[in-house]
Amino acid sequence: MGQTPCPTDYAVANVVRSYFPPPSASSIKGAGLIERFQAAFDKLIRDGGDKVYGPISTNTTSFSVIFFSGTKNTGTGESSSLFEYQYTSPYDAAHGLPAITADTQFPLAEVTMVFTVYAWLLKMGDNWNDPITNFLPDLNDKGDHFGIQWQDITIGDLAGHTSGLIRSSSACTIGKSCESSAFLEDIASQGPVFLPHTTPMISYAAFQILAMAIEESSKTGSQAYTQIMNEAIFKPLGMGNTSFVGPNKCSNFSATHGLNMTARGEQAAISGISTTKDLARAGGAILSSELLGASATRSWMQRSVDSSNLRNGVGYPWEIYRSGNATSPILPVLTKSGAIGSYASYFGVSPDLNVGFAILARDFTVTDGKLDLNVYADIASDTLRPLQKAAVGEMAARYTGLFKSESGDMLLLNVTGPGLEVIKMSEDGKNQKQNVANASGIKESSLDFRLYPTNVRTAERHQYVAVFQDRDAPVDAGTPTCITWQDVGSLTSVPSKFIFELNEKGMTVSVAVKNGKTYARV
């Protein structure tokens, strides 16, 4: 395809997921964002909806929303709850239901899938490419030439909606555990919808199979999925109000009222019960790698396939929304939504910002899983962009400024977009920006020299990586071509790693160029 010079269309092609360090909880609170969140939901209720996103039913829909951080609260050790908002509808109040709080229990519906995958990672490991027959070998006997090819279905297929299995088995109901043999016979008799690894498609049955494999691997070989979930996740995280739909499982009227316990559905996919406060505990633990190792968490967060909408990816088991465009940073938000009976749920985490949110709602005038939380979720998602501004402000305060070496060389850093822009840099009295320009074949006046934060860091040191870009580079069919990820570290004659030394307050005291000078803050 032809390319034409178009400098006015220049956009910073940053390294994905490396725009700025996540904002601290104190920075978020200090930026007045909590008041903005409160005002946004107050306005949503007052106006009965949003002029962009659509109407809501304030008379009948009650809800609870919470924002949380992956950073622990000092002293308590709990994940930081940044903001919460509850609303009890006039309908619920008139029918004598208790006011909504962050401890009000709601069915989770499909958000339950997140916890099944979380339990798999904790109990079984991040063995995404292993076939399910490694864990349930009897499945090898349940396929035929036109049936389910179990040996080809991986753990990643089951967790990531690409197993090709039917949506649900007629052998399962939401109020009790599936009987394994009847469940598998029913699945096998219906055959696949697609072959595995083909296309994303929701299958409740896939998550029940994961639960069966977890049960089979337990010490006794017969430990119930619900017991395993409680011991692996709910109890360690203090999620005392989280359990499963079923007889005598929950005394809170609002969590099960109106639910048909005999409705078709797999327990490991849609039968969870929780509160926004407990979801905040779980979300904070996921973001901070509290139970699961950091490497396994990163692998979990990164895995996805495309859907028919380029803004929406499909993860394990996330629905991934990608905000941004060709000329602004992409911000992936990993979400999971659900609806069952008169209830709806929404759970999301943003690893880049180290924050997340949960929304739980009910409306007893709505049935059959038709309660829609898209308006609420859109308002919640809108709050993430201001969090980016808070992160940029904090990065500017902590990492920018003038730095000098003992020999008088200079390094000047500023925030002019994603990352840190190197405004001036000298080494041994020579203009280092000119050296970079010469090595990269870019005019110095057109060189965009930026440093991006990596996750290689300790409390005292933080590594940034250099990216060089030509402001006069052509664009392809009107779209800036972003291939800087291919160029990181490609120029061996110029600096590519910068180590920021931080004090106890997180402020930069010096910057050391890998195999080069150290510049102290002036």
XYZ file of C-alpha atoms in Angstrom:
522
model
C 0.000 0.000 0.000
C 1.258 3.472 -0.831
C 2.546 5.780 1.880
C 2.635 9.570 1.775
C 4.392 11.954 4.143
C 1.868 13.470 6.509
C 3.601 14.992 9.533
C 0.397 16.600 10.799
C -1.004 13.105 11.395
C 1.920 12.155 13.630
C 0.982 10.212 16.745
C 3.203 8.873 19.482
C 3.497 5.125 18.910
C 4.029 4.086 22.481
C 4.755 0.618 23.810
C 1.359 -0.912 24.623
C 0.556 -1.106 28.348
C 3.570 1.074 29.140
C 2.327 4.668 29.078
C 2.880 5.702 32.694
C 3.117 4.057 36.128
C -0.309 3.362 37.691
C -1.555 6.168 39.949
C -1.348 5.645 43.688
C -4.504 5.596 45.797
C -3.437 8.863 47.440
C -3.002 10.497 44.022
C -6.488 9.386 42.963
C -8.069 10.710 46.124
C -6.043 13.907 46.024
C -7.121 14.710 42.455
C -10.776 15.107 43.431
C -11.777 12.081 41.379
C -13.909 10.595 44.151
C -16.121 13.677 44.148
C -16.364 13.430 40.356
C -17.471 9.799 40.564
C -20.111 10.709 43.152
C -21.398 13.546 40.989
C -21.544 11.312 37.899
C -23.779 8.738 39.571
C -25.859 11.407 41.307
C -26.529 12.928 37.883
C -27.326 9.527 36.388
C -30.011 8.986 39.041
C -31.338 12.546 38.877
C -31.654 12.509 35.074
C -32.931 8.961 34.825
C -30.070 8.078 32.499
C -27.433 9.667 30.310
C -27.950 11.574 27.060
C -25.152 9.619 25.380
C -25.492 6.144 26.880
C -29.261 5.946 27.336
C -31.954 5.734 30.029
C -32.109 3.727 33.246
C -35.085 2.761 35.397
C -34.596 4.698 38.636
C -38.022 3.692 39.956
C -37.350 -0.033 39.978
C -33.601 -0.739 39.622
C -31.441 -0.846 42.754
C -27.674 -1.127 42.466
C -24.317 -1.044 44.212
C -21.076 0.068 42.540
C -17.550 0.070 43.940
C -14.155 1.156 42.639
C -11.047 -0.479 44.043
C -7.270 -0.434 43.739
C -4.684 -3.187 43.673
C -2.720 -1.227 46.268
C -3.169 -2.332 49.867
C -4.428 0.057 52.532
C -1.653 0.950 54.962
C -2.353 -0.606 58.345
C -5.352 -2.792 57.437
C -3.634 -4.723 54.654
C -6.909 -4.826 52.727
C -7.299 -3.823 49.111
C -8.089 -0.156 48.831
C -11.718 0.728 48.171
C -11.551 4.040 46.346
C -15.214 4.873 45.986
C -18.595 3.235 46.421
C -22.144 4.211 45.560
C -25.435 2.550 46.462
C -28.975 3.249 45.339
C -32.212 1.679 46.583
C -35.149 2.095 44.218
C -38.548 3.388 45.366
C -39.991 0.023 44.281
C -37.721 -1.901 46.663
C -38.320 0.563 49.487
C -42.090 0.285 49.037
C -41.858 -3.501 49.240
C -39.941 -3.379 52.513
C -36.577 -4.539 51.188
C -33.476 -3.431 53.132
C -31.495 -0.533 51.731
C -28.668 -1.493 49.395
C -25.165 -1.477 50.905
C -21.757 -2.731 49.800
C -22.572 -5.907 51.801
C -25.859 -6.631 50.006
C -25.677 -10.007 48.281
C -26.582 -10.473 44.622
C -26.303 -13.393 42.198
C -23.178 -13.074 40.045
C -24.481 -14.929 36.982
C -21.656 -15.195 34.375
C -19.190 -13.289 36.585
C -18.922 -16.664 38.359
C -16.713 -17.750 35.440
C -13.934 -15.439 36.641
C -13.724 -17.313 39.925
C -13.731 -20.718 38.242
C -10.751 -19.678 36.122
C -9.096 -18.079 39.179
C -9.531 -21.362 41.078
C -8.063 -23.307 38.169
C -4.955 -21.129 38.191
C -4.548 -21.480 41.946
C -5.150 -25.221 42.131
C -3.956 -26.469 38.727
C -1.552 -23.831 37.338
C -1.452 -21.778 34.127
C -1.314 -24.820 31.853
C -3.431 -23.225 29.143
C -2.161 -25.415 26.300
C -2.719 -28.763 27.996
C -5.654 -30.833 26.689
C -8.505 -31.402 29.134
C -8.004 -35.137 28.669
C -4.807 -34.847 30.726
C -7.059 -34.125 33.716
C -10.195 -36.067 32.766
C -8.809 -39.048 30.798
C -12.203 -40.775 30.617
C -13.242 -38.124 28.095
C -11.131 -39.946 25.511
C -13.854 -42.610 25.373
C -16.677 -40.166 24.693
C -15.873 -38.954 21.157
C -16.547 -40.290 17.676
C -15.702 -39.316 14.110
C -18.337 -36.541 14.102
C -18.466 -35.902 17.813
C -16.453 -33.866 20.291
C -12.711 -34.254 19.819
C -11.892 -33.954 23.518
C -8.161 -34.488 23.038
C -8.042 -31.261 20.986
C -9.800 -29.084 23.581
C -7.283 -27.273 25.791
C -7.681 -25.607 29.159
C -7.318 -22.278 27.350
C -10.189 -23.226 25.024
C -12.470 -23.961 27.974
C -11.494 -20.822 29.903
C -11.376 -18.604 26.807
C -14.695 -19.479 25.141
C -13.165 -21.304 22.157
C -13.974 -24.922 23.091
C -16.755 -25.141 20.490
C -19.005 -26.883 23.042
C -22.750 -26.301 23.356
C -23.954 -23.474 25.568
C -25.520 -25.559 28.323
C -26.446 -29.093 29.308
C -30.000 -30.109 30.142
C -28.529 -32.218 32.953
C -27.610 -29.191 35.138
C -29.617 -26.665 37.147
C -28.402 -23.492 38.850
C -29.415 -24.622 42.340
C -27.266 -27.740 42.704
C -24.171 -29.513 41.437
C -24.258 -31.346 38.123
C -24.218 -35.147 38.165
C -21.036 -35.799 36.227
C -21.957 -38.833 34.126
C -25.339 -37.439 33.053
C -23.752 -34.092 32.266
C -21.004 -35.562 30.082
C -23.379 -37.920 28.308
C -25.662 -35.012 27.454
C -22.780 -32.883 26.164
C -21.414 -35.731 24.069
C -24.811 -36.587 22.602
C -25.291 -33.041 21.298
C -21.870 -32.852 19.678
C -19.796 -29.698 19.042
C -21.013 -26.410 17.609
C -17.522 -25.576 16.272
C -14.206 -27.343 16.363
C -11.919 -26.042 19.144
C -9.685 -22.983 18.546
C -12.125 -21.652 15.923
C -14.177 -18.757 17.291
C -15.235 -17.392 20.686
C -18.669 -18.548 21.845
C -20.085 -18.744 25.359
C -20.367 -22.248 26.778
C -21.516 -22.714 30.371
C -20.660 -26.377 29.962
C -16.985 -25.534 29.410
C -16.686 -24.056 32.900
C -18.438 -27.028 34.475
C -15.832 -29.264 32.854
C -13.078 -27.130 34.400
C -14.806 -27.507 37.781
C -15.004 -31.283 37.331
C -11.277 -31.434 36.616
C -10.533 -29.348 39.726
C -12.708 -31.685 41.798
C -10.995 -34.747 40.330
C -7.573 -33.355 41.255
C -8.490 -32.647 44.886
C -6.774 -34.697 47.557
C -9.743 -36.974 48.107
C -10.833 -36.950 44.489
C -14.332 -36.080 45.616
C -14.019 -32.628 47.182
C -16.894 -30.442 45.992
C -16.206 -27.540 43.664
C -17.926 -25.109 46.069
C -15.731 -26.281 48.950
C -12.601 -25.918 46.829
C -13.615 -22.369 45.845
C -14.188 -21.454 49.473
C -10.824 -22.821 50.606
C -8.801 -21.491 47.647
C -10.327 -18.014 47.222
C -13.204 -16.902 49.415
C -11.754 -17.764 52.833
C -8.195 -16.500 52.216
C -9.532 -13.175 50.898
C -12.111 -12.700 53.651
C -15.006 -12.927 51.191
C -17.464 -13.953 53.884
C -20.545 -12.968 51.879
C -19.643 -14.985 48.788
C -21.133 -18.427 48.131
C -23.357 -20.208 45.610
C -27.037 -20.351 44.774
C -28.705 -23.356 46.341
C -30.869 -24.612 49.199
C -29.839 -23.086 52.529
C -26.773 -21.504 50.943
C -27.834 -17.932 51.516
C -30.151 -16.387 54.105
C -30.233 -12.976 52.434
C -33.619 -12.605 50.758
C -32.389 -10.195 48.095
C -29.766 -12.629 46.777
C -32.160 -15.373 45.689
C -35.636 -13.824 45.569
C -37.402 -14.742 42.355
C -34.701 -17.097 41.109
C -35.847 -20.384 39.634
C -33.537 -22.867 41.341
C -34.430 -25.537 38.810
C -33.531 -23.357 35.809
C -31.062 -24.881 33.399
C -27.453 -23.813 33.961
C -24.039 -24.951 35.141
C -23.012 -24.056 38.688
C -19.403 -23.222 37.773
C -20.575 -20.709 35.162
C -23.510 -18.794 36.638
C -24.363 -19.783 40.240
C -22.137 -17.514 42.344
C -23.438 -15.050 44.954
C -21.420 -12.084 46.237
C -21.335 -8.406 47.232
C -19.538 -5.431 45.749
C -17.307 -5.291 48.831
C -16.263 -8.915 48.358
C -15.730 -8.383 44.627
C -13.456 -5.456 45.485
C -11.424 -7.793 47.698
C -11.147 -10.304 44.862
C -10.322 -7.665 42.249
C -7.665 -6.105 44.440
C -6.124 -9.524 45.028
C -6.040 -10.258 41.294
C -4.379 -6.921 40.512
C -1.807 -7.257 43.303
C -1.075 -10.970 42.709
C -1.970 -11.654 46.334
C -2.876 -15.319 45.865
C -1.584 -16.023 42.376
C 2.011 -15.393 41.359
C 2.806 -12.237 39.408
C 3.986 -14.124 36.322
C 0.848 -16.270 36.157
C -1.284 -13.157 36.675
C 0.379 -11.352 33.774
C -0.132 -14.386 31.548
C -3.803 -14.507 32.543
C -4.323 -10.803 31.806
C -2.638 -10.906 28.388
C -4.355 -13.856 26.735
C -7.137 -13.029 24.293
C -8.594 -13.569 20.843
C -10.474 -11.089 18.678
C -14.231 -10.818 18.373
C -16.127 -9.413 15.392
C -15.673 -5.946 16.945
C -12.042 -4.796 16.945
C -12.623 -2.867 20.177
C -13.690 -6.039 21.974
C -11.429 -8.970 22.668
C -12.222 -12.241 24.421
C -10.042 -13.396 27.282
C -9.947 -16.131 29.955
C -12.929 -15.591 30.547
C -12.856 -11.817 30.138
C -14.733 -9.538 27.791
C -11.935 -7.125 26.907
C -12.863 -3.566 26.000
C -10.146 -1.514 24.308
C -10.636 2.229 24.581
C -8.546 4.685 22.570
C -7.894 4.978 18.855
C -5.115 5.171 16.265
C -3.802 8.424 17.716
C -4.316 7.900 21.440
C -3.131 5.235 23.888
C -5.052 1.959 23.952
C -6.410 1.188 27.418
C -7.625 -2.422 27.753
C -10.211 -3.055 30.466
C -10.852 -6.709 31.333
C -14.518 -7.135 32.207
C -17.094 -9.848 32.767
C -20.819 -9.213 32.692
C -23.743 -11.406 33.631
C -27.506 -11.525 34.077
C -29.861 -14.042 35.633
C -33.516 -13.687 36.594
C -34.031 -10.161 37.952
C -30.331 -9.576 38.584
C -27.297 -8.328 36.656
C -23.577 -8.052 37.385
C -20.493 -6.362 35.972
C -16.887 -6.782 37.079
C -13.816 -5.181 35.545
C -10.109 -4.646 36.131
C -7.628 -2.335 34.410
C -4.116 -3.741 34.951
C -2.562 -0.621 33.376
C -4.160 1.622 35.993
C -4.133 -0.965 38.806
C -7.816 -0.293 39.498
C -11.152 -1.972 38.875
C -14.852 -1.742 39.557
C -17.856 -3.932 40.280
C -21.564 -3.282 39.739
C -24.371 -5.454 41.081
C -28.037 -4.657 40.437
C -31.573 -6.005 40.723
C -34.955 -5.071 39.301
C -37.904 -7.267 40.256
C -39.996 -5.920 37.377
C -37.483 -7.485 34.970
C -37.200 -11.227 34.425
C -35.313 -13.775 32.358
C -31.929 -12.051 32.586
C -33.018 -8.913 30.726
C -31.638 -6.345 33.202
C -29.066 -4.328 31.253
C -26.127 -2.664 33.035
C -24.492 -1.118 29.975
C -25.353 2.469 30.966
C -23.957 1.980 34.476
C -20.848 0.273 33.101
C -20.293 3.074 30.569
C -20.464 5.687 33.337
C -18.040 3.594 35.400
C -15.681 3.167 32.440
C -15.697 6.908 31.791
C -14.018 7.375 35.155
C -10.937 5.502 33.964
C -9.820 8.302 31.626
C -9.520 10.832 34.498
C -7.467 8.193 36.302
C -5.025 8.343 33.399
C -4.677 12.092 33.979
C -3.975 11.434 37.649
C -1.296 8.927 36.628
C 0.279 11.430 34.236
C 0.311 14.097 36.945
C 1.952 11.762 39.412
C 4.572 10.683 36.861
C 5.379 14.319 36.113
C 5.857 15.062 39.812
C 8.021 12.022 40.494
C 10.094 11.495 37.365
C 10.526 14.732 35.413
C 12.960 17.607 35.837
C 16.580 18.532 35.253
C 19.326 16.045 36.132
C 23.112 16.540 35.914
C 26.109 14.228 36.081
C 29.248 14.920 38.125
C 30.994 16.006 34.933
C 28.263 18.527 34.114
C 26.329 16.538 31.497
C 22.604 17.199 31.411
C 19.371 15.220 31.164
C 16.058 17.095 30.916
C 12.816 15.113 31.079
C 9.255 16.331 30.650
C 5.731 14.935 30.128
C 4.375 15.880 26.692
C 2.308 12.765 26.029
C 2.692 9.085 26.894
C 5.897 8.339 28.791
C 8.684 10.848 29.430
C 10.109 12.932 26.593
C 13.864 13.475 26.595
C 14.116 17.207 25.889
C 17.888 17.434 26.258
C 20.617 14.904 26.918
C 24.388 15.165 26.812
C 27.135 12.678 27.558
C 30.837 13.531 27.730
C 29.922 16.963 26.476
C 28.259 15.612 23.326
C 24.642 16.043 22.267
C 23.245 12.563 22.856
C 19.997 13.352 21.007
C 22.067 14.067 17.889
C 23.867 10.751 18.346
C 20.499 8.955 18.598
C 19.205 10.791 15.529
C 22.295 9.815 13.515
C 22.085 6.171 14.602
C 18.395 5.906 13.796
C 18.511 7.836 10.534
C 16.182 10.577 11.786
C 16.712 14.333 11.628
C 17.321 15.637 15.146
C 14.535 18.183 14.715
C 12.146 15.303 13.897
C 13.345 12.907 16.600
C 10.810 11.953 19.267
C 12.935 10.443 22.067
C 10.793 8.984 24.849
C 11.216 6.781 27.896
C 8.456 4.371 28.881
C 8.045 2.697 32.281
C 8.473 -1.071 32.511
C 7.347 -3.377 35.288
C 10.974 -4.173 36.132
C 11.152 -2.356 39.437
C 11.637 -2.463 43.192
C 10.646 0.051 45.833
C 13.910 1.922 45.205
C 14.541 1.442 41.476
C 12.371 1.663 38.365
C 13.512 0.786 34.859
C 12.343 2.771 31.814
C 13.026 1.825 28.201
C 13.823 4.210 25.327
C 11.744 4.438 22.141
C 12.817 6.558 19.157
C 10.296 7.773 16.611
C 10.365 9.953 13.487
C 7.794 12.751 13.605
C 8.025 13.011 9.791
C 7.383 9.301 9.170
C 4.691 8.585 6.558
C 1.335 7.185 7.516
C -0.291 4.196 5.843
C -3.696 4.960 4.281
C -4.312 7.666 6.841
C -3.499 5.437 9.825
C -0.250 5.913 11.766
C 1.677 2.640 11.583
C 2.845 1.746 15.089
C 5.754 -0.700 14.990
C 7.907 0.721 17.767
C 7.530 -2.560 19.659
C 9.803 -4.069 17.004
C 12.494 -1.426 17.521
C 13.074 -1.437 21.300
C 16.774 -2.087 21.914
C 17.578 -2.378 18.201
C 20.185 0.422 18.249
C 23.083 -0.983 20.241
C 25.158 2.191 20.000
C 22.669 4.394 21.898
C 21.183 4.127 25.392
C 18.021 2.040 25.729
C 17.623 1.434 29.474
C 17.300 4.134 32.121
C 17.182 3.249 35.832
C 15.409 5.752 38.086
C 16.592 5.728 41.702
C 13.729 6.618 44.064
C 13.640 7.842 47.653
C 11.261 6.629 50.359
C 8.546 8.967 49.024
C 8.838 7.591 45.505
C 10.539 10.708 44.125
C 13.414 10.365 41.667
C 16.792 11.299 43.086
C 18.909 10.176 40.121
C 18.751 8.535 36.699
C 21.377 5.986 35.641
C 21.831 5.139 31.979
C 22.601 1.452 31.587
C 26.365 1.235 30.918
C 26.531 5.027 30.950
C 26.306 8.162 33.073
C 24.359 8.752 36.269
C 22.464 12.035 36.442
C 21.414 13.454 39.824
C 18.328 15.601 40.294
C 19.175 19.307 40.367
